[in-house]
mmCIF file of C-alpha atoms in Angstrom:
data_model
loop_
_atom_site.group_PDB
_atom_site.id
_atom_site.type_symbol
_atom_site.label_atom_id
_atom_site.label_comp_id
_atom_site.label_asym_id
_atom_site.label_seq_id
_atom_site.Cartn_x
_atom_site.Cartn_y
_atom_site.Cartn_z
ATOM 1 C CA MET A 1 135.540 85.632 129.498
ATOM 2 C CA LYS A 2 132.139 86.179 130.966
ATOM 3 C CA ILE A 3 131.573 89.341 128.940
ATOM 4 C CA ILE A 4 132.575 87.544 125.708
ATOM 5 C CA TYR A 5 130.357 84.614 126.573
ATOM 6 C CA LEU A 6 127.392 86.950 127.297
ATOM 7 C CA PHE A 7 127.993 88.898 124.110
ATOM 8 C CA ARG A 8 127.921 85.615 122.070
ATOM 9 C CA ILE A 9 124.610 84.661 123.765
ATOM 10 C CA ALA A 10 123.163 88.038 123.121
ATOM 11 C CA LEU A 11 124.318 87.939 119.417
ATOM 12 C CA MET A 12 122.839 84.469 119.052
ATOM 13 C CA LEU A 13 119.487 85.516 120.464
ATOM 14 C CA GLY A 14 119.427 88.667 118.385
ATOM 15 C CA SER A 15 120.130 86.741 115.179
ATOM 16 C CA ALA A 16 117.397 84.168 116.145
ATOM 17 C CA ILE A 17 114.819 86.961 116.826
ATOM 18 C CA VAL A 18 115.651 88.787 113.529
ATOM 19 C CA SER A 19 115.418 85.539 111.542
ATOM 20 C CA LEU A 20 112.068 84.767 113.135
ATOM 21 C CA ILE A 21 110.698 88.274 112.472
ATOM 22 C CA LEU A 22 111.894 88.123 108.833
ATOM 23 C CA PHE A 23 110.317 84.649 108.423
ATOM 24 C CA ILE A 24 106.964 85.812 109.829
ATOM 25 C CA LEU A 25 107.027 89.049 107.785
ATOM 26 C CA LEU A 26 107.804 87.142 104.606
ATOM 27 C CA LYS A 27 104.909 84.664 105.236
ATOM 28 C CA ALA A 28 102.508 87.510 105.883
ATOM 29 C CA LEU A 29 103.579 89.557 102.845
ATOM 30 C CA LYS A 30 103.570 86.441 100.556
ATOM 31 C CA ARG A 31 100.088 85.503 101.764
ATOM 32 C CA ASP A 32 98.759 89.093 101.174
ATOM 33 C CA TYR A 33 100.484 89.143 97.802
ATOM 34 C CA GLU A 34 98.979 85.857 96.663
ATOM 35 C CA GLU A 35 95.553 86.865 97.824
ATOM 36 C CA ARG A 36 95.769 90.197 96.005
ATOM 37 C CA LYS A 37 96.835 88.456 92.759
ATOM 38 C CA LYS A 38 93.844 86.084 92.966
ATOM 39 C CA THR A 39 91.398 88.981 93.113
ATOM 40 C CA GLU A 40 92.996 91.063 90.405
ATOM 41 C CA ILE A 41 91.509 91.212 86.926
ATOM 42 C CA VAL A 42 94.101 93.481 85.325
ATOM 43 C CA THR A 43 97.258 94.002 87.320
ATOM 44 C CA GLN A 44 97.945 97.586 86.319
ATOM 45 C CA THR A 45 94.574 98.998 86.938
ATOM 46 C CA LYS A 46 92.440 96.809 89.156
ATOM 47 C CA GLY A 47 92.708 94.936 92.448
ATOM 48 C CA ALA A 48 93.745 95.774 96.012
ATOM 49 C CA LYS A 49 97.290 96.995 96.239
ATOM 50 C CA ASN A 50 99.630 95.685 98.808
ATOM 51 C CA ARG A 51 100.690 98.877 100.347
ATOM 52 C CA LYS A 52 102.855 97.363 103.081
ATOM 53 C CA LEU A 53 104.934 95.375 100.572
ATOM 54 C CA TYR A 54 105.347 98.317 98.276
ATOM 55 C CA SER A 55 106.202 100.637 101.151
ATOM 56 C CA LEU A 56 108.844 98.128 102.293
ATOM 57 C CA TYR A 57 110.211 98.122 98.743
ATOM 58 C CA LYS A 58 110.670 101.943 98.752
ATOM 59 C CA LYS A 59 112.428 101.852 102.143
ATOM 60 C CA LEU A 60 114.819 99.143 100.957
ATOM 61 C CA VAL A 61 115.593 101.070 97.812
ATOM 62 C CA ALA A 62 116.165 104.229 99.767
ATOM 63 C CA PHE A 63 118.636 102.373 102.048
ATOM 64 C CA LYS A 64 122.091 102.351 100.467
ATOM 65 C CA LEU A 65 123.102 98.879 101.755
ATOM 66 C CA THR A 66 120.066 97.120 100.178
ATOM 67 C CA ARG A 67 119.317 99.393 97.112
ATOM 68 C CA LYS A 68 121.698 97.754 94.665
ATOM 69 C CA TYR A 69 120.594 94.148 95.482
ATOM 70 C CA ILE A 70 116.835 94.964 95.334
ATOM 71 C CA LEU A 71 117.324 96.746 91.933
ATOM 72 C CA LYS A 72 119.276 93.717 90.675
ATOM 73 C CA LEU A 73 116.404 91.334 91.588
ATOM 74 C CA GLN A 74 113.904 93.820 90.144
ATOM 75 C CA GLN A 75 115.607 93.648 86.800
ATOM 76 C CA LEU A 76 115.191 89.903 86.692
ATOM 77 C CA TYR A 77 111.382 90.324 86.799
ATOM 78 C CA GLU A 78 111.116 93.499 84.684
ATOM 79 C CA ILE A 79 112.067 91.540 81.506
ATOM 80 C CA ARG A 80 109.529 88.834 82.387
ATOM 81 C CA ILE A 81 106.604 91.164 83.426
ATOM 82 C CA PRO A 82 106.310 93.901 80.795
ATOM 83 C CA ASN A 83 104.660 97.236 81.641
ATOM 84 C CA ASP A 84 104.083 96.380 85.258
ATOM 85 C CA MET A 85 106.801 97.907 87.439
ATOM 86 C CA ARG A 86 104.849 97.445 90.601
ATOM 87 C CA GLN A 87 104.552 93.664 90.311
ATOM 88 C CA SER A 88 108.296 93.460 89.430
ATOM 89 C CA ARG A 89 109.150 95.439 92.555
ATOM 90 C CA GLU A 90 106.867 93.455 94.812
ATOM 91 C CA ARG A 91 108.248 90.147 93.587
ATOM 92 C CA ALA A 92 111.834 91.365 94.020
ATOM 93 C CA THR A 93 111.019 92.448 97.576
ATOM 94 C CA ILE A 94 109.551 89.058 98.462
ATOM 95 C CA LEU A 95 112.536 87.284 96.932
ATOM 96 C CA ALA A 96 115.011 89.448 98.861
ATOM 97 C CA LEU A 97 113.279 88.823 102.155
ATOM 98 C CA LYS A 98 113.433 85.081 101.485
ATOM 99 C CA ILE A 99 117.119 85.232 100.749
ATOM 100 C CA TRP A 100 117.871 87.447 103.822
ATOM 101 C CA SER A 101 115.880 85.069 106.075
ATOM 102 C CA VAL A 102 118.218 82.251 105.008
ATOM 103 C CA ASP A 103 121.303 84.407 105.531
ATOM 104 C CA PHE A 104 120.232 85.279 109.030
ATOM 105 C CA PHE A 105 119.598 81.657 109.773
ATOM 106 C CA ILE A 106 123.056 80.787 108.664
ATOM 107 C CA ILE A 107 124.528 83.554 110.923
ATOM 108 C CA PHE A 108 122.480 82.119 113.798
ATOM 109 C CA LEU A 109 124.013 78.696 113.186
ATOM 110 C CA LEU A 110 127.494 80.301 113.086
ATOM 111 C CA MET A 111 126.877 81.808 116.471
ATOM 112 C CA ILE A 112 125.983 78.390 117.920
ATOM 113 C CA PHE A 113 129.401 77.081 117.028
ATOM 114 C CA LYS A 114 132.706 78.891 117.863
ATOM 115 C CA PRO A 115 132.976 81.863 115.498
ATOM 116 C CA SER A 116 136.459 81.042 114.096
ATOM 117 C CA MET A 117 137.795 82.434 110.837
ATOM 118 C CA LEU A 118 137.160 79.048 109.218
ATOM 119 C CA ASN A 119 133.563 79.042 110.364
ATOM 120 C CA ILE A 120 132.972 82.600 109.157
ATOM 121 C CA LEU A 121 134.357 81.810 105.717
ATOM 122 C CA THR A 122 132.334 78.706 105.482
ATOM 123 C CA ALA A 123 129.198 80.593 106.510
ATOM 124 C CA ALA A 124 129.899 83.374 103.949
ATOM 125 C CA PHE A 125 130.403 80.663 101.285
ATOM 126 C CA PHE A 126 127.075 78.947 102.104
ATOM 127 C CA MET A 127 125.219 82.345 102.213
ATOM 128 C CA TYR A 128 126.546 83.083 98.749
ATOM 129 C CA VAL A 129 125.721 79.682 97.282
ATOM 130 C CA LEU A 130 122.245 79.355 98.887
ATOM 131 C CA SER A 131 121.301 82.955 97.912
ATOM 132 C CA ASP A 132 122.258 82.173 94.255
ATOM 133 C CA MET A 133 120.376 78.971 94.383
ATOM 134 C CA ILE A 134 117.219 80.662 95.669
ATOM 135 C CA VAL A 135 117.353 83.322 93.003
ATOM 136 C CA ASN A 136 117.914 80.773 90.218
ATOM 137 C CA SER A 137 115.114 78.514 91.541
ATOM 138 C CA ALA A 138 112.671 81.442 91.747
ATOM 139 C CA VAL A 139 113.514 82.594 88.222
ATOM 140 C CA GLU A 140 113.295 79.085 86.718
ATOM 141 C CA LYS A 141 109.938 78.487 88.440
ATOM 142 C CA PHE A 142 108.616 81.819 87.070
ATOM 143 C CA ASP A 143 109.973 81.077 83.538
ATOM 144 C CA LEU A 144 108.276 77.653 83.604
ATOM 145 C CA LYS A 145 105.031 79.321 84.562
ATOM 146 C CA LEU A 146 105.508 81.884 81.783
ATOM 147 C CA ILE A 147 106.228 79.155 79.139
ATOM 148 C CA THR A 148 103.229 77.108 80.173
ATOM 149 C CA GLU A 149 100.904 80.138 79.978
ATOM 150 C CA LEU A 150 102.476 81.275 76.757
ATOM 151 C CA SER A 151 101.741 77.876 75.200
ATOM 152 C CA SER A 152 98.141 78.034 76.104
ATOM 153 C CA PHE A 153 97.885 81.662 74.904
ATOM 154 C CA ILE A 154 99.404 80.754 71.493
ATOM 155 C CA ASP A 155 96.954 77.826 71.081
ATOM 156 C CA ASP A 156 94.092 80.218 71.799
ATOM 157 C CA VAL A 157 95.353 82.840 69.332
ATOM 158 C CA ARG A 158 95.654 80.129 66.698
ATOM 159 C CA HIS A 159 92.013 79.063 67.412
ATOM 160 C CA GLN A 160 90.886 82.713 67.236
ATOM 161 C CA TYR A 161 92.657 83.191 63.891
ATOM 162 C CA PHE A 162 90.467 80.601 62.290
ATOM 163 C CA VAL A 163 87.527 82.636 63.367
ATOM 164 C CA HIS A 164 88.666 86.271 62.680
ATOM 165 C CA ARG A 165 91.280 85.649 59.962
ATOM 166 C CA MET A 166 93.220 88.619 61.320
ATOM 167 C CA VAL A 167 96.193 88.535 63.696
ATOM 168 C CA GLU A 168 95.283 91.686 65.613
ATOM 169 C CA GLU A 169 91.743 90.662 66.281
ATOM 170 C CA SER A 170 92.823 87.120 67.162
ATOM 171 C CA ILE A 171 95.247 88.396 69.838
ATOM 172 C CA ASP A 172 92.696 90.875 71.224
ATOM 173 C CA ALA A 173 90.060 88.187 71.472
ATOM 174 C CA SER A 174 92.520 85.854 73.256
ATOM 175 C CA LEU A 175 93.432 88.578 75.781
ATOM 176 C CA GLU A 176 89.885 88.323 77.330
ATOM 177 C CA LYS A 177 90.521 84.788 78.500
ATOM 178 C CA ALA A 178 94.305 85.017 79.122
ATOM 179 C CA THR A 179 95.963 84.975 82.592
ATOM 180 C CA VAL A 180 97.171 88.235 84.089
ATOM 181 C CA LEU A 181 100.746 87.570 83.032
ATOM 182 C CA MET A 182 99.771 86.721 79.481
ATOM 183 C CA ARG A 183 97.586 89.787 79.193
ATOM 184 C CA LEU A 184 100.606 91.921 79.862
ATOM 185 C CA HIS A 185 102.695 90.142 77.174
ATOM 186 C CA GLY A 186 99.774 89.843 74.811
ATOM 187 C CA GLN A 187 99.064 93.531 75.064
ATOM 188 C CA ALA A 188 102.648 94.376 74.540
ATOM 189 C CA ILE A 189 102.785 92.141 71.416
ATOM 190 C CA LEU A 190 99.503 93.723 70.170
ATOM 191 C CA ASN A 191 101.069 97.217 70.603
ATOM 192 C CA ILE A 192 104.031 96.176 68.592
ATOM 193 C CA ILE A 193 102.122 94.838 65.527
ATOM 194 C CA THR A 194 99.672 97.728 65.528
ATOM 195 C CA SER A 195 102.343 100.446 66.070
ATOM 196 C CA ASP A 196 103.458 102.843 63.366
ATOM 197 C CA ASP A 197 107.014 102.375 64.649
ATOM 198 C CA ILE A 198 107.343 98.603 65.084
ATOM 199 C CA ASP A 199 111.172 98.699 65.624
ATOM 200 C CA SER A 200 110.859 101.095 68.499
ATOM 201 C CA GLU A 201 108.048 99.197 70.198
ATOM 202 C CA LEU A 202 109.980 95.906 69.711
ATOM 203 C CA VAL A 203 113.084 97.353 71.390
ATOM 204 C CA HIS A 204 110.916 98.567 74.218
ATOM 205 C CA TYR A 205 109.394 95.227 74.722
ATOM 206 C CA CYS A 206 112.663 93.303 74.575
ATOM 207 C CA ASN A 207 114.325 95.624 77.102
#
């Protein structure tokens, strides 16, 4: 009995320590990421790169147990952030760390109580539900930001059209004052309407 009791205590402490480390790491990476985004002018070419976050992404993708989940989260951002794979990967990594922090906390709570089969199944259910809620919340928040910025960008394009009387020049002029995210979308749209193969560019943008 003593060995089992000591094992449970060790498991509880281990879960608590891992949860704390993940939480601190997530906070630090998120703070560095937000600071980098504030100083960037164009995401693809300028600004300080968060090497730690990107290095962590590469390690998670290389690890078989986390690869599939990271790539799944990455796909959610790829269709919302065109032509910027790095930002999609960084956001996916931050989201994954947030989800795993919650999962470890639930495991820690499970260790506090008697780890019966019912408690394990309940914990697994809550881990699944909360993880799904975190993903949906993050995506909805990002979509809301995207819609808000898109509305402002369209208004500016409409204003520029009265000045230039050409769609291409109107979009190009609006890109100078657009947010980083809208510059990516605006440039992609500009590439479509100025391309010799519009259908191909449109498929590339939508995918």
